[in-house]
Amino acid sequence: MLPLSIRTAFLLATVLGTHTTLAANLATASVRSDQTAPLRAAEGVVEAVRFSVIAAQVPGAVTQLMVKPGEAVRAGQVLAQLDARAADQGAQASSAQAEAAKAGLDVARKEYERQQQLFNKQFISAAAMDRAEAQFKAARAQANAQLATAGSARTQAGFYTLTSPYAGIVAEVPVNPGEMAMPGRTIATVYDPAALRVTASVPQAAVAELASGAAVRVELPSLPAQQRWLTASKVTVLPTADQSTQTVQIRLDLPKDASATPGMFARAWLPQQAGKASGRLFVPTSALFRRGEMQLAYVVSAQGKPLLRQVKAGISQGVETEVLAGLRAGEKVALDPVAAAKVQ
């Protein structure tokens, strides 16, 4: 059996060797300094470029609802039906009157043609011919008026059937069958999911410092990490400012494959002019962890030993997180805090 001192030295050497192996295998990354122009955050909301409120134009009881919220609809698809019995009967009556007027016009036309033949043969006077022509014109005008009235009645009857103006998604159906719909009452809302944008209000100074032509990133915090970040396909700055808040509205068009819905919270990151660079620091998000209220990271020293350090983290931008305090550019941080804790 080895003496105590020898066994102690052997165990110490074994432990130190194990820690040296763990430290050598520890994955690290350098604190990155970003010298590009800083980003200004602007909170906004996702909107649909085409968002339509389908409202009743005439009074009537809701007899049928053909769609539910969340359903996809085609252009012209029927969304709801109001009680149109009285309107249909009125349209039929107008159509019948129009047919009678057309029949009267045919009789007046034939009579006018006969009178014209007689006048050409000098069997009737010019005054009689004038009366025949006036009667024919009056019959023609009456027929046209009845046709217009019948067309108006058919149009009015069509107001009792509500259809989708374009292909989209039904967002809301705030009525139930049997309820009374009055002119202006919302029956359904429809939006086009292929055309979405983020609308945000930013200070006028931020708009003045916005880097021209730079890509604008949009963050959707409520989505999974792989869908959270998008690049706006188009940036539109409205030419007017709100006089009460002194802000300007900007609109950021989202790509067609964006997994967003109207009303969703969004955050726009606006690049400022190049002369505003400030040397921000970034580390991989996996290097940071929390203990209570503290944000921590393991900084690997020149000897390869990980040292626990408190840091102040900023906004996370996917795989990277901005560090506001606690680290210097070029320092190495452990990517796996659990593995770094075992080296202590």
Short mmCIF file of C-alpha atoms in Angstrom, two decimals:
data_model
loop_
_atom_site.label_atom_id
_atom_site.label_comp_id
_atom_site.label_asym_id
_atom_site.label_seq_id
_atom_site.Cartn_x
_atom_site.Cartn_y
_atom_site.Cartn_z
CA MET A 1 0.00 0.00 0.00
CA LEU A 2 1.32 3.44 -0.99
CA PRO A 3 2.11 5.99 1.73
CA LEU A 4 -0.54 8.69 2.31
CA SER A 5 1.51 11.50 0.77
CA ILE A 6 2.14 9.51 -2.41
CA ARG A 7 -1.54 8.57 -2.73
CA THR A 8 -2.56 12.21 -2.21
CA ALA A 9 -0.16 13.40 -4.86
CA PHE A 10 -1.37 10.71 -7.26
CA LEU A 11 -5.04 11.65 -6.76
CA LEU A 12 -4.25 15.37 -7.16
CA ALA A 13 -2.40 14.70 -10.36
CA THR A 14 -5.29 12.62 -11.65
CA VAL A 15 -7.84 15.35 -10.87
CA LEU A 16 -5.68 18.09 -12.38
CA GLY A 17 -5.16 15.99 -15.47
CA THR A 18 -8.89 15.46 -15.82
CA HIS A 19 -9.58 19.20 -15.46
CA THR A 20 -6.87 19.95 -18.01
CA THR A 21 -8.52 17.54 -20.44
CA LEU A 22 -11.96 19.09 -19.83
CA ALA A 23 -10.57 22.61 -20.30
CA ALA A 24 -8.84 21.60 -23.51
CA ASN A 25 -12.11 20.18 -24.90
CA LEU A 26 -14.21 23.18 -23.84
CA ALA A 27 -15.88 24.89 -26.84
CA THR A 28 -15.36 28.64 -26.84
CA ALA A 29 -16.15 31.66 -28.97
CA SER A 30 -14.69 35.15 -29.07
CA VAL A 31 -16.68 38.22 -28.13
CA ARG A 32 -17.44 39.85 -31.47
CA SER A 33 -17.23 43.60 -31.99
CA ASP A 34 -19.65 44.96 -34.56
CA GLN A 35 -18.50 48.26 -36.05
CA THR A 36 -21.49 48.67 -38.33
CA ALA A 37 -24.14 51.32 -37.78
CA PRO A 38 -26.32 50.77 -34.71
CA LEU A 39 -29.91 49.60 -34.89
CA ARG A 40 -32.88 51.47 -33.48
CA ALA A 41 -35.79 49.35 -32.26
CA ALA A 42 -39.33 50.37 -33.17
CA GLU A 43 -42.32 48.46 -31.85
CA GLY A 44 -45.18 47.87 -34.22
CA VAL A 45 -47.97 45.52 -35.23
CA VAL A 46 -48.57 43.17 -38.14
CA GLU A 47 -51.28 44.32 -40.53
CA ALA A 48 -52.84 42.87 -43.66
CA VAL A 49 -52.41 45.05 -46.73
CA ARG A 50 -55.87 43.92 -47.82
CA PHE A 51 -58.24 43.71 -44.86
CA SER A 52 -61.95 44.07 -45.59
CA VAL A 53 -64.92 44.51 -43.27
CA ILE A 54 -67.96 42.95 -44.95
CA ALA A 55 -70.99 44.86 -43.69
CA ALA A 56 -74.70 44.73 -44.47
CA GLN A 57 -76.04 47.32 -46.90
CA VAL A 58 -79.72 46.60 -46.24
CA PRO A 59 -81.71 45.55 -43.16
CA GLY A 60 -82.60 41.90 -42.80
CA ALA A 61 -82.37 38.86 -40.55
CA VAL A 62 -79.28 36.67 -40.93
CA THR A 63 -80.61 33.36 -42.28
CA GLN A 64 -77.33 31.56 -43.09
CA LEU A 65 -73.63 31.81 -42.24
CA MET A 66 -71.52 29.82 -44.69
CA VAL A 67 -68.08 30.34 -43.11
CA LYS A 68 -66.30 30.27 -39.77
CA PRO A 69 -63.26 32.21 -38.48
CA GLY A 70 -60.02 30.79 -39.85
CA GLU A 71 -61.52 29.33 -43.02
CA ALA A 72 -59.98 30.04 -46.43
CA VAL A 73 -62.40 31.53 -48.96
CA ARG A 74 -62.35 32.12 -52.70
CA ALA A 75 -63.07 35.37 -54.48
CA GLY A 76 -66.85 35.69 -54.80
CA GLN A 77 -67.62 32.91 -52.31
CA VAL A 78 -70.83 33.45 -50.34
CA LEU A 79 -70.15 34.34 -46.71
CA ALA A 80 -73.65 34.98 -45.38
CA GLN A 81 -77.24 35.24 -46.51
CA LEU A 82 -79.87 37.68 -45.26
CA ASP A 83 -83.63 37.21 -45.51
CA ALA A 84 -84.35 38.39 -49.06
CA ARG A 85 -87.91 37.15 -49.60
CA ALA A 86 -89.46 40.61 -49.83
CA ALA A 87 -86.63 41.85 -52.04
CA ASP A 88 -86.96 38.84 -54.36
CA GLN A 89 -90.69 39.41 -54.71
CA GLY A 90 -90.11 43.08 -55.48
CA ALA A 91 -87.54 42.12 -58.11
CA GLN A 92 -89.99 39.67 -59.69
CA ALA A 93 -92.71 42.34 -59.78
CA SER A 94 -90.36 44.81 -61.42
CA SER A 95 -89.33 42.21 -63.98
CA ALA A 96 -92.98 41.55 -64.81
CA GLN A 97 -93.64 45.27 -65.26
CA ALA A 98 -90.59 45.48 -67.51
CA GLU A 99 -91.92 42.63 -69.66
CA ALA A 100 -95.30 44.39 -69.93
CA ALA A 101 -93.57 47.61 -70.94
CA LYS A 102 -91.58 45.75 -73.60
CA ALA A 103 -94.79 44.24 -74.99
CA GLY A 104 -96.38 47.70 -75.09
CA LEU A 105 -93.30 49.00 -76.88
CA ASP A 106 -93.62 46.30 -79.56
CA VAL A 107 -97.26 47.29 -80.16
CA ALA A 108 -96.31 50.98 -80.33
CA ARG A 109 -93.50 50.24 -82.79
CA LYS A 110 -95.78 48.30 -85.16
CA GLU A 111 -98.42 51.01 -84.94
CA TYR A 112 -95.83 53.64 -85.71
CA GLU A 113 -94.58 51.69 -88.73
CA ARG A 114 -98.16 51.38 -90.09
CA GLN A 115 -98.81 55.08 -89.59
CA GLN A 116 -95.56 55.85 -91.39
CA GLN A 117 -96.65 53.76 -94.41
CA LEU A 118 -100.00 55.53 -94.50
CA PHE A 119 -98.31 58.90 -94.26
CA ASN A 120 -96.00 58.04 -97.14
CA LYS A 121 -99.09 57.27 -99.23
CA GLN A 122 -100.64 60.55 -98.06
CA PHE A 123 -103.60 58.77 -96.41
CA ILE A 124 -103.07 60.58 -93.06
CA SER A 125 -102.08 64.11 -92.13
CA ALA A 126 -98.76 65.24 -90.75
CA ALA A 127 -100.43 65.93 -87.39
CA ALA A 128 -101.56 62.29 -87.16
CA MET A 129 -98.07 61.17 -88.01
CA ASP A 130 -96.61 63.38 -85.27
CA ARG A 131 -99.02 61.89 -82.72
CA ALA A 132 -98.03 58.34 -83.72
CA GLU A 133 -94.35 59.19 -83.39
CA ALA A 134 -94.88 60.76 -79.97
CA GLN A 135 -96.79 57.73 -78.74
CA PHE A 136 -94.00 55.44 -79.92
CA LYS A 137 -91.32 57.52 -78.16
CA ALA A 138 -93.38 57.61 -74.95
CA ALA A 139 -93.76 53.81 -75.02
CA ARG A 140 -90.04 53.41 -75.61
CA ALA A 141 -89.17 55.71 -72.70
CA GLN A 142 -91.62 53.88 -70.43
CA ALA A 143 -90.08 50.52 -71.36
CA ASN A 144 -86.56 51.82 -70.66
CA ALA A 145 -87.69 53.16 -67.27
CA GLN A 146 -89.25 49.82 -66.35
CA LEU A 147 -86.11 47.96 -67.42
CA ALA A 148 -83.98 50.27 -65.26
CA THR A 149 -86.34 49.78 -62.32
CA ALA A 150 -86.14 46.00 -62.73
CA GLY A 151 -82.33 46.16 -62.84
CA SER A 152 -82.28 48.28 -59.68
CA ALA A 153 -84.57 45.81 -57.92
CA ARG A 154 -82.31 42.90 -58.89
CA THR A 155 -79.29 44.83 -57.61
CA GLN A 156 -81.05 45.54 -54.32
CA ALA A 157 -81.91 41.85 -53.99
CA GLY A 158 -78.22 41.03 -54.47
CA PHE A 159 -77.35 43.07 -51.38
CA TYR A 160 -78.87 40.30 -49.24
CA THR A 161 -76.10 37.90 -50.32
CA LEU A 162 -72.67 38.83 -48.92
CA THR A 163 -69.62 37.51 -50.77
CA SER A 164 -65.85 37.69 -50.34
CA PRO A 165 -64.19 40.40 -52.49
CA TYR A 166 -61.01 38.31 -52.93
CA ALA A 167 -59.38 35.05 -51.92
CA GLY A 168 -58.27 35.16 -48.29
CA ILE A 169 -58.88 34.06 -44.71
CA VAL A 170 -61.95 34.79 -42.61
CA ALA A 171 -60.75 36.65 -39.52
CA GLU A 172 -64.02 37.17 -37.67
CA VAL A 173 -67.75 36.46 -37.92
CA PRO A 174 -69.35 38.58 -35.17
CA VAL A 175 -73.00 37.61 -35.84
CA ASN A 176 -75.19 34.55 -35.37
CA PRO A 177 -78.03 33.17 -37.48
CA GLY A 178 -81.33 34.84 -36.63
CA GLU A 179 -79.83 38.16 -35.59
CA MET A 180 -80.98 41.35 -37.25
CA ALA A 181 -78.47 43.00 -39.55
CA MET A 182 -78.79 46.73 -40.10
CA PRO A 183 -76.90 48.79 -42.71
CA GLY A 184 -73.29 49.17 -41.60
CA ARG A 185 -73.27 46.22 -39.18
CA THR A 186 -70.24 43.96 -39.63
CA ILE A 187 -71.09 40.47 -40.84
CA ALA A 188 -67.55 39.15 -41.43
CA THR A 189 -63.96 40.33 -41.85
CA VAL A 190 -61.59 38.90 -44.46
CA TYR A 191 -57.87 39.44 -45.05
CA ASP A 192 -55.33 38.34 -47.64
CA PRO A 193 -52.52 36.34 -45.92
CA ALA A 194 -50.23 36.72 -48.94
CA ALA A 195 -49.72 40.46 -48.34
CA LEU A 196 -48.73 41.40 -44.78
CA ARG A 197 -46.80 44.34 -43.39
CA VAL A 198 -45.55 45.74 -40.10
CA THR A 199 -46.65 49.25 -39.20
CA ALA A 200 -44.67 51.19 -36.60
CA SER A 201 -44.50 54.80 -35.44
CA VAL A 202 -40.98 56.16 -34.94
CA PRO A 203 -39.65 59.59 -33.92
CA GLN A 204 -38.89 62.00 -36.72
CA ALA A 205 -35.19 62.00 -35.79
CA ALA A 206 -35.02 58.23 -36.28
CA VAL A 207 -36.49 58.57 -39.76
CA ALA A 208 -33.96 61.29 -40.60
CA GLU A 209 -31.09 59.02 -39.49
CA LEU A 210 -32.41 55.92 -41.26
CA ALA A 211 -29.71 54.45 -43.49
CA SER A 212 -30.81 54.68 -47.11
CA GLY A 213 -31.10 51.35 -48.93
CA ALA A 214 -30.14 49.25 -45.88
CA ALA A 215 -32.03 46.03 -45.17
CA VAL A 216 -34.49 46.29 -42.28
CA ARG A 217 -34.90 43.26 -40.05
CA VAL A 218 -38.25 42.47 -38.43
CA GLU A 219 -38.56 40.45 -35.23
CA LEU A 220 -41.72 38.53 -34.34
CA PRO A 221 -41.07 37.55 -30.68
CA SER A 222 -44.10 35.27 -30.36
CA LEU A 223 -42.95 32.90 -33.12
CA PRO A 224 -40.45 30.02 -32.80
CA ALA A 225 -36.76 30.93 -33.14
CA GLN A 226 -36.48 29.66 -36.72
CA GLN A 227 -39.41 31.86 -37.85
CA ARG A 228 -38.82 34.87 -35.63
CA TRP A 229 -36.54 36.94 -37.88
CA LEU A 230 -37.51 38.28 -41.31
CA THR A 231 -36.14 40.82 -43.73
CA ALA A 232 -38.60 43.43 -44.98
CA SER A 233 -39.08 43.26 -48.74
CA LYS A 234 -40.03 46.94 -48.95
CA VAL A 235 -39.82 49.96 -46.63
CA THR A 236 -42.33 52.80 -46.99
CA VAL A 237 -42.12 56.01 -44.96
CA LEU A 238 -45.37 57.95 -44.96
CA PRO A 239 -44.88 61.61 -45.94
CA THR A 240 -46.83 63.03 -42.98
CA ALA A 241 -46.14 63.20 -39.23
CA ASP A 242 -48.51 62.95 -36.27
CA GLN A 243 -48.69 66.45 -34.82
CA SER A 244 -49.54 65.23 -31.32
CA THR A 245 -46.75 62.62 -30.95
CA GLN A 246 -44.27 64.00 -33.50
CA THR A 247 -43.81 60.54 -34.94
CA VAL A 248 -43.79 59.22 -38.50
CA GLN A 249 -45.38 55.96 -39.57
CA ILE A 250 -43.29 53.43 -41.46
CA ARG A 251 -44.57 50.33 -43.23
CA LEU A 252 -42.43 47.24 -43.72
CA ASP A 253 -43.73 44.72 -46.25
CA LEU A 254 -43.14 41.12 -45.13
CA PRO A 255 -42.18 38.27 -47.47
CA LYS A 256 -45.03 36.08 -48.72
CA ASP A 257 -43.90 33.07 -46.67
CA ALA A 258 -44.06 34.95 -43.34
CA SER A 259 -45.78 32.94 -40.58
CA ALA A 260 -47.55 35.97 -39.14
CA THR A 261 -51.14 37.01 -38.58
CA PRO A 262 -52.73 40.47 -38.37
CA GLY A 263 -52.55 41.99 -34.90
CA MET A 264 -49.32 40.19 -33.94
CA PHE A 265 -46.72 42.21 -32.02
CA ALA A 266 -43.58 42.97 -34.03
CA ARG A 267 -40.33 44.84 -33.54
CA ALA A 268 -38.50 46.57 -36.39
CA TRP A 269 -34.72 47.08 -36.22
CA LEU A 270 -33.89 50.21 -38.21
CA PRO A 271 -30.26 50.64 -39.32
CA GLN A 272 -28.98 54.16 -38.70
CA GLN A 273 -26.54 56.12 -40.82
CA ALA A 274 -22.99 54.75 -41.19
CA GLY A 275 -21.39 57.60 -39.27
CA LYS A 276 -23.13 56.48 -36.08
CA ALA A 277 -21.12 53.24 -35.55
CA SER A 278 -20.51 52.46 -31.86
CA GLY A 279 -18.67 49.11 -31.71
CA ARG A 280 -21.34 46.94 -30.11
CA LEU A 281 -20.36 43.56 -28.62
CA PHE A 282 -22.06 40.25 -29.39
CA VAL A 283 -21.71 36.72 -28.01
CA PRO A 284 -23.45 33.47 -28.92
CA THR A 285 -26.76 33.25 -27.08
CA SER A 286 -25.85 29.78 -25.75
CA ALA A 287 -22.96 31.27 -23.74
CA LEU A 288 -25.33 33.23 -21.48
CA PHE A 289 -27.38 31.82 -18.62
CA ARG A 290 -29.28 33.09 -15.59
CA ARG A 291 -28.98 32.56 -11.87
CA GLY A 292 -31.78 34.37 -10.15
CA GLU A 293 -31.77 37.94 -11.44
CA MET A 294 -28.18 37.81 -12.70
CA GLN A 295 -27.10 37.21 -16.29
CA LEU A 296 -23.80 35.26 -16.32
CA ALA A 297 -21.19 33.85 -18.65
CA TYR A 298 -17.99 31.79 -18.27
CA VAL A 299 -14.99 33.75 -19.57
CA VAL A 300 -12.04 31.51 -20.43
CA SER A 301 -8.71 32.96 -19.25
CA ALA A 302 -5.39 32.78 -21.11
CA GLN A 303 -4.53 29.68 -19.03
CA GLY A 304 -7.74 27.98 -20.24
CA LYS A 305 -9.58 28.29 -16.96
CA PRO A 306 -13.27 29.34 -17.16
CA LEU A 307 -14.12 32.19 -14.80
CA LEU A 308 -17.69 33.09 -13.87
CA ARG A 309 -18.56 36.71 -14.69
CA GLN A 310 -21.72 38.76 -14.47
CA VAL A 311 -22.74 40.52 -17.69
CA LYS A 312 -25.51 42.83 -18.84
CA ALA A 313 -27.24 41.46 -21.92
CA GLY A 314 -29.12 43.44 -24.51
CA ILE A 315 -31.52 42.34 -27.22
CA SER A 316 -31.18 38.82 -28.58
CA GLN A 317 -30.97 38.63 -32.37
CA GLY A 318 -31.38 34.94 -32.99
CA VAL A 319 -28.14 33.00 -32.40
CA GLU A 320 -26.37 36.10 -31.06
CA THR A 321 -27.08 38.42 -28.14
CA GLU A 322 -25.76 41.92 -27.63
CA VAL A 323 -23.72 42.45 -24.45
CA LEU A 324 -23.94 45.92 -22.95
CA ALA A 325 -21.44 45.45 -20.08
CA GLY A 326 -19.16 42.85 -18.49
CA LEU A 327 -17.15 41.70 -21.51
CA ARG A 328 -14.46 43.09 -23.79
CA ALA A 329 -13.94 42.49 -27.48
CA GLY A 330 -11.76 39.46 -28.18
CA GLU A 331 -12.37 37.69 -24.86
CA LYS A 332 -13.36 34.03 -25.11
CA VAL A 333 -16.55 32.70 -23.57
CA ALA A 334 -17.59 29.09 -23.05
CA LEU A 335 -20.41 27.99 -25.33
CA ASP A 336 -21.57 25.32 -22.86
CA PRO A 337 -21.93 26.78 -19.33
CA VAL A 338 -22.68 23.33 -17.87
CA ALA A 339 -19.43 21.90 -19.21
CA ALA A 340 -17.52 24.99 -18.05
CA ALA A 341 -18.88 24.57 -14.51
CA LYS A 342 -17.33 21.09 -14.32
CA VAL A 343 -13.87 22.54 -15.01
CA GLN A 344 -14.03 24.78 -11.92
#
